[in-house]
Amino acid sequence: CHLDRSMRMFCYDLAVVRGVAASLPEKALRQSDSVAVDLQIAQQQHSEYTRVLSEELGLQVVSLPADDLFPDCVFVEDVAVVVDGVALITIPGHESRRGETLTVKEALDKTPGLSVAEMTEPARMDGGDVLFTGREFFVGLSDRTNQEGVSQLAKTFPNYSVLEVRVSEGLHLKSFMSMVGPDRIGIGTSPGARLAREQIQSEMSPGSAKIFEAIETPGRKIPLNGSELGKVDGCLTCSCLLIKVDK
Ligand code: CIR
């Protein structure tokens, strides 16, 4: 891993992904239903995403089967937050997604070196609201994530501060921002993204990640087309859980 010691937690070993359910085009949750999803293209794009994780990024990939009872099950990021060898299984904010946690928990239980904790009622959280910078968590308070979810996250990861950001547009905090490299948060330019940016800049701990709108990150860029899952509000990070395994 080429990162310095403080950023080693980003040197991932393992990626958990889950297949695209055949029920996704008709039944996945979506904020706007103007454009139809092509299942075959969605599955091809997801295969390419999985191939990049494995062949280009060198991660060991655990591929879980889709379950048509859960149209959004491909979005595994929402059902767990994994940092420093601890996996916290969430209670996803939308009822139709709650049953997705079972299969992912079983897989994480089998992962050596990982301890698995579960959120309890009345917490709600989608992992898409959780941005981990390496020094702190920023957590979106959205339609999917509540205050109790934030408190339980903070108790589970006591070594990090947990700061709340109101999400005023889009689905999740990470619908408009993401870590784009060590010490770098890339953020959109929409009004909701700007509001979130202001909150983050006032709360950020000294030495934390810097915010970039125009992203010029060093290193290799691998283009991926996510048009189909994008139609049901899926972004780049939401289709995998990245895990560092302690060796
Ligand atoms: C949902 O509304 O829950 C899904 N259709 C999309 C979830 C995307 N997840 C993410 O960005 N982390």
Coordinates of N, CA and C and ligand atoms in Angstrom, one line a residue:
C1 N 0.8 -1.2 0.0 CA 0.0 0.0 0.0 C 0.9 1.3 0.0
H2 N 0.6 2.2 -0.9 CA 1.5 3.4 -1.1 C 1.1 4.5 -0.1
L3 N 0.0 4.4 0.6 CA -0.4 5.5 1.5 C 0.4 5.6 2.7
D4 N 0.5 6.9 3.3 CA 1.3 7.0 4.5 C 0.5 6.4 5.7
R5 N 1.1 6.3 6.9 CA 0.5 5.6 8.0 C -0.9 6.0 8.4
S6 N -1.1 7.4 8.4 CA -2.3 7.9 8.9 C -3.5 7.5 7.9
M7 N -3.2 7.2 6.7 CA -4.2 6.9 5.7 C -4.3 5.4 5.4
R8 N -3.6 4.6 6.1 CA -3.5 3.2 5.8 C -4.9 2.5 5.8
M9 N -5.8 3.1 6.6 CA -7.1 2.4 6.7 C -7.8 2.4 5.3
F10 N -7.4 3.2 4.4 CA -8.0 3.2 3.0 C -7.3 2.1 2.1
C11 N -6.4 1.4 2.6 CA -5.7 0.3 1.8 C -6.6 -0.9 1.9
Y12 N -7.6 -1.0 1.1 CA -8.6 -2.1 1.2 C -8.1 -3.4 0.6
D13 N -8.6 -4.5 1.2 CA -8.2 -5.8 0.7 C -9.4 -6.5 0.0
L14 N -10.6 -6.2 0.5 CA -11.7 -7.0 0.2 C -12.9 -6.1 -0.2
A15 N -13.6 -6.6 -1.2 CA -14.8 -5.8 -1.6 C -16.0 -6.8 -1.6
V16 N -17.1 -6.4 -1.0 CA -18.3 -7.2 -1.0 C -19.3 -6.6 -2.0
V17 N -19.8 -7.4 -3.0 CA -20.7 -6.9 -3.9 C -21.9 -7.8 -4.0
R18 N -23.0 -7.4 -4.5 CA -24.2 -8.2 -4.6 C -24.8 -8.0 -6.0
G19 N -25.4 -9.1 -6.6 CA -25.9 -9.0 -7.9 C -27.1 -8.0 -8.1
V20 N -27.4 -7.7 -9.3 CA -28.5 -6.8 -9.6 C -29.8 -7.7 -9.7
A21 N -30.8 -7.4 -8.9 CA -32.0 -8.2 -8.9 C -32.8 -8.0 -10.1
A22 N -33.4 -9.1 -10.6 CA -34.3 -8.9 -11.8 C -35.5 -8.0 -11.6
S23 N -35.8 -7.8 -10.3 CA -36.9 -7.0 -9.9 C -36.6 -5.5 -9.9
L24 N -35.2 -5.2 -10.1 CA -34.8 -3.8 -9.9 C -35.5 -2.8 -10.9
P25 N -35.6 -3.1 -12.2 CA -36.1 -2.1 -13.1 C -37.6 -1.7 -12.7
E26 N -38.4 -2.7 -12.3 CA -39.8 -2.3 -12.0 C -40.0 -1.8 -10.5
K27 N -39.1 -2.4 -9.6 CA -39.5 -2.2 -8.2 C -38.5 -1.4 -7.3
A28 N -37.3 -1.1 -7.9 CA -36.4 -0.4 -7.0 C -36.9 1.0 -6.7
L29 N -36.5 1.5 -5.5 CA -36.9 2.8 -5.1 C -36.3 3.8 -6.0
R30 N -37.0 4.9 -6.3 CA -36.3 5.9 -7.1 C -37.0 7.3 -6.9
Q31 N -36.2 8.3 -7.0 CA -36.8 9.6 -6.7 C -37.6 10.1 -7.9
S32 N -37.2 9.7 -9.1 CA -37.9 10.2 -10.3 C -38.1 9.0 -11.2
D33 N -39.3 8.7 -11.8 CA -39.3 7.5 -12.6 C -39.5 7.8 -14.1
S34 N -38.8 8.8 -14.5 CA -39.0 9.1 -16.0 C -38.3 8.1 -16.9
V35 N -37.2 7.5 -16.5 CA -36.4 6.7 -17.5 C -36.4 5.3 -17.1
A36 N -36.7 4.4 -18.1 CA -36.7 2.9 -17.8 C -35.2 2.4 -17.6
V37 N -35.1 1.4 -16.7 CA -33.8 0.8 -16.5 C -33.7 -0.4 -17.4
D38 N -32.6 -0.6 -18.1 CA -32.4 -1.8 -18.9 C -31.6 -2.8 -18.1
L39 N -32.3 -3.9 -17.7 CA -31.7 -4.9 -16.7 C -30.4 -5.5 -17.3
Q40 N -30.5 -5.8 -18.5 CA -29.3 -6.5 -19.1 C -28.1 -5.5 -19.1
I41 N -28.3 -4.3 -19.4 CA -27.2 -3.3 -19.4 C -26.7 -3.1 -18.0
A42 N -27.7 -3.0 -17.1 CA -27.4 -2.8 -15.6 C -26.5 -4.0 -15.2
Q43 N -26.8 -5.2 -15.6 CA -26.0 -6.3 -15.1 C -24.6 -6.3 -15.8
Q44 N -24.6 -5.9 -17.0 CA -23.2 -5.8 -17.7 C -22.4 -4.7 -17.0
Q45 N -23.0 -3.6 -16.7 CA -22.2 -2.5 -16.1 C -21.8 -2.9 -14.7
H46 N -22.6 -3.7 -14.0 CA -22.2 -4.2 -12.7 C -21.1 -5.2 -12.8
S47 N -21.1 -6.1 -13.8 CA -20.0 -7.0 -14.0 C -18.7 -6.3 -14.2
E48 N -18.8 -5.2 -15.0 CA -17.6 -4.5 -15.3 C -17.0 -3.8 -14.0
Y49 N -17.9 -3.3 -13.2 CA -17.6 -2.7 -11.9 C -16.9 -3.7 -11.0
T50 N -17.4 -4.9 -11.0 CA -16.9 -6.0 -10.2 C -15.5 -6.4 -10.7
R51 N -15.4 -6.5 -12.1 CA -14.1 -6.8 -12.7 C -13.0 -5.8 -12.3
V52 N -13.4 -4.5 -12.4 CA -12.4 -3.4 -12.0 C -12.0 -3.6 -10.6
L53 N -12.9 -3.9 -9.7 CA -12.5 -4.0 -8.3 C -11.5 -5.1 -8.1
S54 N -11.8 -6.2 -8.9 CA -10.9 -7.4 -8.7 C -9.6 -7.3 -9.6
E55 N -9.8 -7.1 -10.9 CA -8.6 -7.2 -11.7 C -7.8 -5.9 -11.8
E56 N -8.4 -4.8 -11.8 CA -7.7 -3.5 -11.9 C -7.2 -3.0 -10.5
L57 N -8.0 -3.2 -9.5 CA -7.7 -2.7 -8.1 C -7.1 -3.8 -7.2
G58 N -7.2 -5.0 -7.7 CA -6.5 -6.1 -6.9 C -7.2 -6.5 -5.7
L59 N -8.5 -6.2 -5.5 CA -9.2 -6.6 -4.3 C -9.7 -8.0 -4.4
Q60 N -9.8 -8.7 -3.3 CA -10.5 -10.0 -3.3 C -12.0 -9.6 -3.3
V61 N -12.8 -10.2 -4.2 CA -14.2 -9.8 -4.3 C -15.1 -10.9 -3.8
V62 N -15.9 -10.6 -2.8 CA -16.9 -11.6 -2.4 C -18.2 -11.2 -3.1
S63 N -18.8 -12.1 -3.9 CA -20.0 -11.7 -4.7 C -21.2 -12.5 -4.1
L64 N -22.1 -11.7 -3.6 CA -23.3 -12.3 -3.1 C -24.4 -12.3 -4.1
P65 N -25.2 -13.4 -4.1 CA -26.3 -13.5 -5.1 C -27.4 -12.4 -4.8
A66 N -28.0 -12.0 -5.9 CA -29.1 -11.0 -5.8 C -30.3 -11.8 -5.2
D67 N -31.3 -11.1 -4.6 CA -32.5 -11.7 -4.2 C -33.6 -10.8 -4.7
D68 N -34.5 -11.4 -5.6 CA -35.5 -10.6 -6.2 C -36.5 -10.0 -5.3
L69 N -36.6 -10.6 -4.1 CA -37.5 -10.0 -3.1 C -37.0 -8.6 -2.6
F70 N -35.7 -8.3 -2.9 CA -35.2 -7.0 -2.5 C -34.6 -6.3 -3.7
P71 N -35.4 -5.5 -4.4 CA -35.1 -4.9 -5.7 C -33.8 -4.0 -5.6
D72 N -33.5 -3.5 -4.4 CA -32.4 -2.6 -4.2 C -31.2 -3.3 -3.6
C73 N -31.2 -4.6 -3.6 CA -30.1 -5.3 -2.9 C -28.7 -5.1 -3.4
V74 N -28.6 -4.7 -4.7 CA -27.2 -4.4 -5.2 C -26.5 -3.3 -4.5
F75 N -27.3 -2.4 -3.8 CA -26.6 -1.3 -3.1 C -26.2 -1.6 -1.7
V76 N -25.2 -2.5 -1.7 CA -24.7 -3.1 -0.4 C -24.1 -2.0 0.6
E77 N -23.7 -0.9 0.0 CA -23.1 0.1 0.9 C -24.0 0.6 2.0
D78 N -25.3 0.5 1.7 CA -26.3 1.1 2.6 C -26.5 0.2 3.9
V79 N -26.1 -1.1 3.8 CA -26.5 -2.0 4.9 C -25.4 -2.2 5.9
A80 N -24.2 -1.6 5.7 CA -23.2 -1.8 6.7 C -22.2 -0.6 6.6
V81 N -21.6 -0.3 7.8 CA -20.5 0.7 7.8 C -19.3 -0.1 8.3
V82 N -18.2 -0.2 7.6 CA -17.0 -1.0 8.0 C -15.8 -0.1 8.1
V83 N -15.3 -0.1 9.3 CA -14.1 0.7 9.6 C -13.3 0.0 10.7
D84 N -12.0 0.0 10.5 CA -11.1 -0.5 11.5 C -11.5 -1.9 12.1
G85 N -11.8 -2.8 11.2 CA -12.2 -4.2 11.6 C -13.5 -4.4 12.3
V86 N -14.3 -3.3 12.3 CA -15.7 -3.4 12.9 C -16.7 -3.1 11.8
A87 N -17.7 -4.0 11.7 CA -18.7 -3.8 10.7 C -20.0 -3.6 11.5
L88 N -20.6 -2.4 11.2 CA -21.9 -2.1 11.9 C -23.0 -2.3 10.9
I89 N -23.9 -3.3 11.2 CA -25.0 -3.5 10.3 C -26.1 -2.5 10.6
T90 N -26.5 -1.8 9.6 CA -27.5 -0.7 9.8 C -28.9 -1.2 9.8
I91 N -29.8 -0.3 10.1 CA -31.3 -0.6 9.9 C -31.7 0.4 8.8
P92 N -31.7 -0.1 7.5 CA -31.9 0.9 6.4 C -33.2 1.7 6.6
G93 N -33.1 2.9 6.1 CA -34.2 3.9 6.3 C -35.5 3.5 5.7
H94 N -35.5 2.8 4.5 CA -36.7 2.5 3.9 C -37.1 1.1 4.2
E95 N -38.3 0.9 4.6 CA -38.8 -0.4 5.0 C -38.5 -1.6 4.0
S96 N -38.6 -1.3 2.7 CA -38.5 -2.3 1.7 C -37.0 -2.8 1.7
R97 N -36.1 -2.1 2.3 CA -34.7 -2.5 2.2 C -34.2 -3.2 3.5
R98 N -35.0 -3.3 4.5 CA -34.5 -3.8 5.8 C -34.0 -5.2 5.7
G99 N -34.7 -6.1 4.9 CA -34.3 -7.5 4.8 C -33.0 -7.7 4.1
E100 N -32.5 -6.7 3.5 CA -31.2 -6.9 2.7 C -30.0 -7.2 3.7
T101 N -30.2 -6.8 5.0 CA -29.0 -6.9 5.9 C -28.6 -8.4 6.1
L102 N -29.6 -9.3 6.1 CA -29.3 -10.7 6.6 C -28.2 -11.3 5.8
T103 N -28.3 -11.3 4.5 CA -27.3 -12.0 3.6 C -25.9 -11.3 3.8
V104 N -25.9 -10.0 3.9 CA -24.6 -9.3 4.0 C -24.0 -9.5 5.4
K105 N -24.9 -9.6 6.4 CA -24.3 -9.9 7.8 C -23.7 -11.3 7.8
E106 N -24.4 -12.2 7.2 CA -23.8 -13.6 7.1 C -22.4 -13.6 6.5
A107 N -22.3 -12.9 5.4 CA -21.0 -12.8 4.7 C -20.0 -12.1 5.6
L108 N -20.3 -11.0 6.3 CA -19.4 -10.3 7.1 C -19.0 -11.2 8.3
D109 N -20.0 -11.9 8.9 CA -19.7 -12.8 10.0 C -18.6 -13.8 9.6
K110 N -18.5 -14.2 8.4 CA -17.5 -15.2 7.9 C -16.2 -14.6 7.6
T111 N -16.1 -13.2 7.6 CA -14.9 -12.6 7.2 C -13.9 -12.6 8.4
P112 N -12.7 -13.2 8.2 CA -11.8 -13.3 9.3 C -11.3 -11.9 9.7
G113 N -11.2 -11.7 11.0 CA -10.6 -10.4 11.5 C -11.7 -9.3 11.6
L114 N -12.9 -9.6 11.3 CA -14.0 -8.6 11.4 C -14.9 -8.9 12.5
S115 N -15.2 -7.9 13.4 CA -16.3 -8.1 14.4 C -17.5 -7.4 13.9
V116 N -18.6 -8.0 14.1 CA -19.9 -7.5 13.5 C -20.8 -7.1 14.6
A117 N -21.3 -5.8 14.5 CA -22.3 -5.3 15.5 C -23.5 -4.9 14.7
E118 N -24.7 -4.8 15.4 CA -25.9 -4.5 14.7 C -26.6 -3.3 15.3
M119 N -27.1 -2.4 14.5 CA -27.9 -1.3 15.1 C -29.2 -1.9 15.7
T120 N -29.7 -1.1 16.6 CA -31.0 -1.5 17.2 C -32.0 -0.4 17.1
E121 N -33.3 -0.8 17.2 CA -34.4 0.2 17.1 C -34.2 1.3 18.1
P122 N -34.5 2.5 17.9 CA -35.2 3.0 16.7 C -34.2 3.7 15.7
A123 N -33.0 3.2 15.6 CA -32.0 3.7 14.7 C -32.4 3.5 13.3
R124 N -32.1 4.4 12.4 CA -32.2 4.2 11.0 C -30.9 4.8 10.3
M125 N -30.4 4.0 9.4 CA -29.2 4.6 8.7 C -29.0 3.9 7.3
D126 N -28.7 4.6 6.3 CA -28.2 4.1 5.0 C -26.7 4.4 5.0
G127 N -25.9 3.5 4.7 CA -24.5 3.7 4.6 C -24.1 4.8 3.6
G128 N -25.0 5.1 2.6 CA -24.8 6.1 1.7 C -24.7 7.5 2.3
D129 N -25.2 7.6 3.6 CA -25.1 8.9 4.3 C -23.8 9.0 5.1
V130 N -22.9 8.0 5.0 CA -21.8 8.0 5.9 C -20.5 8.2 5.1
L131 N -19.9 9.3 5.4 CA -18.6 9.6 4.7 C -17.5 9.6 5.8
F132 N -16.6 8.6 5.6 CA -15.4 8.5 6.5 C -14.2 9.1 5.9
T133 N -13.6 10.0 6.6 CA -12.5 10.7 6.0 C -11.1 10.1 6.4
G134 N -11.2 9.2 7.4 CA -10.0 8.7 8.0 C -9.7 9.3 9.3
R135 N -10.3 10.5 9.5 CA -10.1 11.2 10.8 C -11.4 11.4 11.6
E136 N -12.5 11.5 10.8 CA -13.8 11.6 11.4 C -14.9 11.1 10.4
F137 N -16.1 11.0 11.0 CA -17.2 10.6 10.1 C -18.1 11.9 9.9
F138 N -18.5 12.1 8.7 CA -19.6 13.1 8.4 C -20.8 12.2 8.1
V139 N -21.9 12.5 8.8 CA -23.1 11.6 8.5 C -24.3 12.5 8.1
G140 N -24.9 12.2 7.0 CA -26.0 12.9 6.5 C -27.2 12.6 7.4
L141 N -27.9 13.6 7.8 CA -29.3 13.4 8.4 C -30.2 13.6 7.2
S142 N -30.8 12.5 6.8 CA -31.6 12.5 5.6 C -33.0 11.8 5.9
D143 N -33.7 11.6 4.8 CA -34.9 10.8 5.0 C -34.6 9.4 5.4
R144 N -33.4 8.9 5.2 CA -33.0 7.5 5.5 C -32.2 7.3 6.8
T145 N -31.7 8.4 7.3 CA -30.8 8.3 8.5 C -31.3 9.2 9.6
N146 N -31.5 8.7 10.8 CA -32.0 9.5 11.9 C -30.9 9.8 13.0
Q147 N -31.3 10.6 13.9 CA -30.4 11.0 15.0 C -29.9 9.8 15.8
E148 N -30.8 8.8 16.1 CA -30.4 7.7 16.8 C -29.4 6.8 16.0
G149 N -29.5 6.8 14.7 CA -28.5 6.1 13.9 C -27.2 6.7 14.1
V150 N -27.1 8.0 14.1 CA -25.9 8.8 14.3 C -25.3 8.4 15.6
S151 N -26.1 8.4 16.7 CA -25.6 8.1 18.1 C -25.0 6.7 18.1
Q152 N -25.7 5.8 17.5 CA -25.2 4.4 17.6 C -23.9 4.2 16.8
L153 N -23.8 4.9 15.7 CA -22.5 4.9 14.9 C -21.4 5.5 15.8
A154 N -21.7 6.6 16.5 CA -20.7 7.2 17.3 C -20.2 6.3 18.5
K155 N -21.2 5.5 19.0 CA -20.8 4.6 20.1 C -20.0 3.4 19.6
T156 N -20.3 3.0 18.4 CA -19.6 1.8 17.8 C -18.2 2.2 17.4
F157 N -17.9 3.5 17.0 CA -16.6 3.9 16.6 C -16.1 5.0 17.5
P158 N -15.8 4.7 18.7 CA -15.5 5.8 19.7 C -14.2 6.5 19.4
N159 N -13.3 6.0 18.5 CA -12.1 6.7 18.3 C -12.2 7.8 17.3
Y160 N -13.4 8.0 16.7 CA -13.6 9.1 15.7 C -14.7 10.0 16.1
S161 N -14.5 11.3 15.8 CA -15.7 12.2 16.0 C -16.7 11.9 14.9
V162 N -18.0 12.2 15.2 CA -19.0 11.9 14.2 C -19.8 13.2 14.1
L163 N -19.8 13.8 12.9 CA -20.4 15.1 12.7 C -21.6 15.0 11.8
E164 N -22.7 15.7 12.1 CA -23.9 15.6 11.3 C -23.9 16.7 10.2
V165 N -24.5 16.3 9.1 CA -24.7 17.2 8.0 C -26.1 17.1 7.5
R166 N -26.9 18.1 7.5 CA -28.2 18.0 6.9 C -28.2 17.8 5.4
V167 N -29.0 16.8 5.0 CA -29.0 16.6 3.5 C -30.3 17.2 3.0
S168 N -30.2 18.3 2.2 CA -31.4 19.0 1.8 C -31.8 18.7 0.4
E169 N -31.0 17.9 -0.3 CA -31.5 17.5 -1.6 C -30.8 16.2 -2.0
G170 N -31.4 15.4 -2.9 CA -30.8 14.1 -3.2 C -31.2 13.1 -2.1
L171 N -30.7 11.9 -2.4 CA -31.0 10.8 -1.5 C -30.2 10.8 -0.2
H172 N -28.9 10.8 -0.4 CA -27.9 10.6 0.6 C -26.8 11.7 0.6
L173 N -26.0 11.7 1.7 CA -24.9 12.7 1.7 C -23.9 12.3 0.5
K174 N -23.7 11.0 0.3 CA -22.7 10.7 -0.7 C -23.3 10.7 -2.1
S175 N -24.6 11.2 -2.2 CA -25.2 11.4 -3.6 C -24.5 12.5 -4.2
F176 N -23.8 13.4 -3.4 CA -23.1 14.6 -4.0 C -21.7 14.8 -3.5
M177 N -21.2 13.9 -2.7 CA -19.8 14.0 -2.3 C -19.2 12.6 -2.0
S178 N -17.9 12.5 -2.1 CA -17.3 11.3 -1.9 C -15.8 11.5 -1.6
M179 N -15.1 10.6 -0.9 CA -13.7 10.6 -0.8 C -13.2 10.3 -2.2
V180 N -12.3 11.2 -2.7 CA -11.7 10.9 -4.1 C -10.2 10.6 -4.0
G181 N -9.7 10.4 -2.8 CA -8.3 10.1 -2.6 C -8.0 10.4 -1.1
P182 N -6.8 10.0 -0.7 CA -6.5 10.4 0.7 C -6.5 11.9 0.9
D183 N -7.2 12.3 1.9 CA -7.3 13.8 2.3 C -8.1 14.6 1.3
R184 N -8.9 13.9 0.4 CA -9.6 14.7 -0.5 C -11.1 14.3 -0.6
I185 N -12.0 15.3 -0.4 CA -13.4 15.1 -0.6 C -13.8 15.8 -1.9
G186 N -14.3 15.0 -2.8 CA -14.9 15.7 -4.0 C -16.3 16.0 -3.8
I187 N -16.8 17.2 -4.2 CA -18.1 17.6 -3.9 C -18.8 18.3 -5.1
G188 N -20.1 18.0 -5.3 CA -20.8 18.6 -6.4 C -21.0 20.1 -6.2
T189 N -21.7 20.7 -7.3 CA -21.8 22.2 -7.2 C -23.3 22.6 -7.1
S190 N -24.2 21.6 -6.9 CA -25.6 21.9 -6.8 C -25.8 22.7 -5.5
P191 N -27.0 23.4 -5.3 CA -27.3 24.1 -4.1 C -27.2 23.2 -2.9
G192 N -27.7 22.0 -2.9 CA -27.7 21.1 -1.8 C -26.3 20.7 -1.4
A193 N -25.5 20.5 -2.4 CA -24.0 20.2 -2.2 C -23.3 21.3 -1.5
R194 N -23.7 22.6 -2.0 CA -23.0 23.8 -1.4 C -23.4 23.9 0.1
L195 N -24.7 23.7 0.4 CA -25.1 23.8 1.8 C -24.3 22.8 2.7
A196 N -24.2 21.6 2.2 CA -23.5 20.5 2.9 C -22.0 20.9 3.1
R197 N -21.5 21.5 2.0 CA -20.1 21.9 2.0 C -19.8 22.9 3.1
E198 N -20.8 23.9 3.2 CA -20.6 24.9 4.3 C -20.6 24.3 5.7
Q199 N -21.5 23.3 5.9 CA -21.6 22.7 7.2 C -20.3 21.9 7.5
I200 N -19.8 21.2 6.5 CA -18.6 20.4 6.7 C -17.4 21.3 7.0
Q201 N -17.3 22.4 6.2 CA -16.1 23.2 6.4 C -16.1 23.9 7.8
S202 N -17.3 24.1 8.4 CA -17.2 24.7 9.7 C -17.0 23.7 10.8
E203 N -17.2 22.4 10.5 CA -17.1 21.4 11.5 C -15.8 20.6 11.4
M204 N -15.1 20.7 10.3 CA -14.0 19.8 10.0 C -12.9 19.9 11.0
S205 N -12.3 18.8 11.4 CA -11.2 19.0 12.4 C -9.9 19.4 11.6
P206 N -9.0 20.1 12.3 CA -7.8 20.6 11.6 C -7.1 19.4 11.0
G207 N -6.5 19.5 9.9 CA -5.8 18.4 9.3 C -6.7 17.4 8.6
S208 N -8.0 17.6 8.6 CA -8.8 16.6 8.0 C -8.8 16.8 6.5
A209 N -9.6 16.1 5.8 CA -9.6 16.1 4.3 C -9.9 17.5 3.8
K210 N -9.4 17.8 2.7 CA -9.7 19.1 2.0 C -10.8 18.8 1.0
I211 N -11.6 19.9 0.8 CA -12.7 19.8 -0.1 C -12.3 20.3 -1.5
F212 N -12.7 19.5 -2.5 CA -12.3 19.9 -3.9 C -13.6 19.9 -4.7
E213 N -13.8 20.9 -5.5 CA -14.9 20.8 -6.5 C -14.4 20.4 -7.8
A214 N -13.3 21.0 -8.3 CA -12.7 20.5 -9.5 C -11.7 19.4 -9.1
I215 N -12.0 18.2 -9.5 CA -11.2 17.1 -8.9 C -10.1 16.8 -9.9
E216 N -8.9 17.0 -9.4 CA -7.7 16.6 -10.2 C -6.9 15.7 -9.2
T217 N -7.2 14.5 -9.2 CA -6.5 13.6 -8.3 C -5.4 12.9 -9.1
P218 N -4.3 12.7 -8.4 CA -3.2 12.0 -9.1 C -3.6 10.5 -9.2
G219 N -2.9 9.9 -10.1 CA -3.1 8.4 -10.2 C -4.0 8.1 -11.4
R220 N -4.2 6.8 -11.5 CA -4.9 6.3 -12.7 C -6.4 6.5 -12.6
K221 N -7.0 6.9 -13.6 CA -8.5 7.0 -13.6 C -9.1 5.9 -14.5
I222 N -10.0 5.1 -13.9 CA -10.6 4.0 -14.7 C -12.1 4.4 -15.0
P223 N -12.4 4.7 -16.2 CA -13.8 5.1 -16.5 C -14.8 3.9 -16.3
L224 N -15.9 4.2 -15.7 CA -17.0 3.2 -15.6 C -18.3 3.8 -15.9
N225 N -19.2 3.0 -16.6 CA -20.5 3.6 -16.9 C -21.5 3.0 -15.9
G226 N -22.1 3.9 -15.2 CA -23.1 3.5 -14.2 C -24.5 4.1 -14.6
S227 N -24.8 4.2 -15.9 CA -26.0 4.8 -16.3 C -27.3 4.2 -15.7
E228 N -27.3 2.8 -15.7 CA -28.6 2.1 -15.4 C -28.9 2.2 -13.9
L229 N -27.9 1.9 -13.0 CA -28.1 2.0 -11.6 C -28.3 3.5 -11.2
G230 N -27.7 4.4 -11.9 CA -27.9 5.8 -11.7 C -29.4 6.2 -11.8
K231 N -30.1 5.5 -12.7 CA -31.5 5.9 -12.8 C -32.4 5.6 -11.6
V232 N -31.8 4.7 -10.7 CA -32.5 4.4 -9.5 C -31.7 4.9 -8.3
D233 N -31.0 6.0 -8.6 CA -30.3 6.8 -7.6 C -29.0 6.1 -7.0
G234 N -28.5 5.2 -7.7 CA -27.2 4.6 -7.3 C -26.0 5.4 -7.8
C235 N -25.0 5.6 -6.9 CA -23.8 6.3 -7.3 C -22.7 5.2 -7.3
L236 N -21.4 5.7 -7.5 CA -20.3 4.8 -7.7 C -20.0 3.9 -6.5
T237 N -20.0 4.6 -5.3 CA -19.6 3.8 -4.1 C -20.7 2.8 -3.6
C238 N -22.0 3.0 -4.0 CA -23.0 2.3 -3.3 C -23.1 0.8 -3.6
S239 N -22.4 0.4 -4.6 CA -22.5 -1.1 -5.0 C -21.4 -1.9 -4.4
C240 N -20.6 -1.4 -3.4 CA -19.7 -2.3 -2.8 C -19.4 -1.8 -1.3
L241 N -19.0 -2.8 -0.6 CA -18.5 -2.5 0.8 C -17.0 -2.8 0.7
L242 N -16.2 -1.8 1.1 CA -14.7 -2.0 1.0 C -14.2 -2.3 2.4
I243 N -13.3 -3.3 2.5 CA -12.9 -3.8 3.8 C -11.4 -4.0 3.8
K244 N -10.8 -3.5 4.9 CA -9.4 -3.7 5.1 C -9.3 -4.9 6.1
V245 N -8.6 -5.9 5.8 CA -8.5 -7.1 6.7 C -7.2 -7.0 7.4
D246 N -7.2 -7.1 8.7 CA -6.0 -7.0 9.5 C -5.2 -8.2 9.3
K247 N -3.9 -8.0 8.9 CA -3.0 -9.2 8.7 C -2.0 -9.3 9.8
Ligands
CIR1 C1 -32.7 3.5 -2.8 O1 -33.4 4.4 -3.0 O2 -32.5 3.1 -1.6 C2 -31.9 2.9 -3.9 N1 -32.7 2.9 -5.1 C3 -30.6 3.6 -4.2 C4 -29.6 3.5 -3.1 C5 -28.3 4.1 -3.5 N2 -27.4 3.9 -2.4 C6 -26.3 4.7 -2.2 O3 -26.1 5.7 -2.9 N3 -25.6 4.4 -1.2

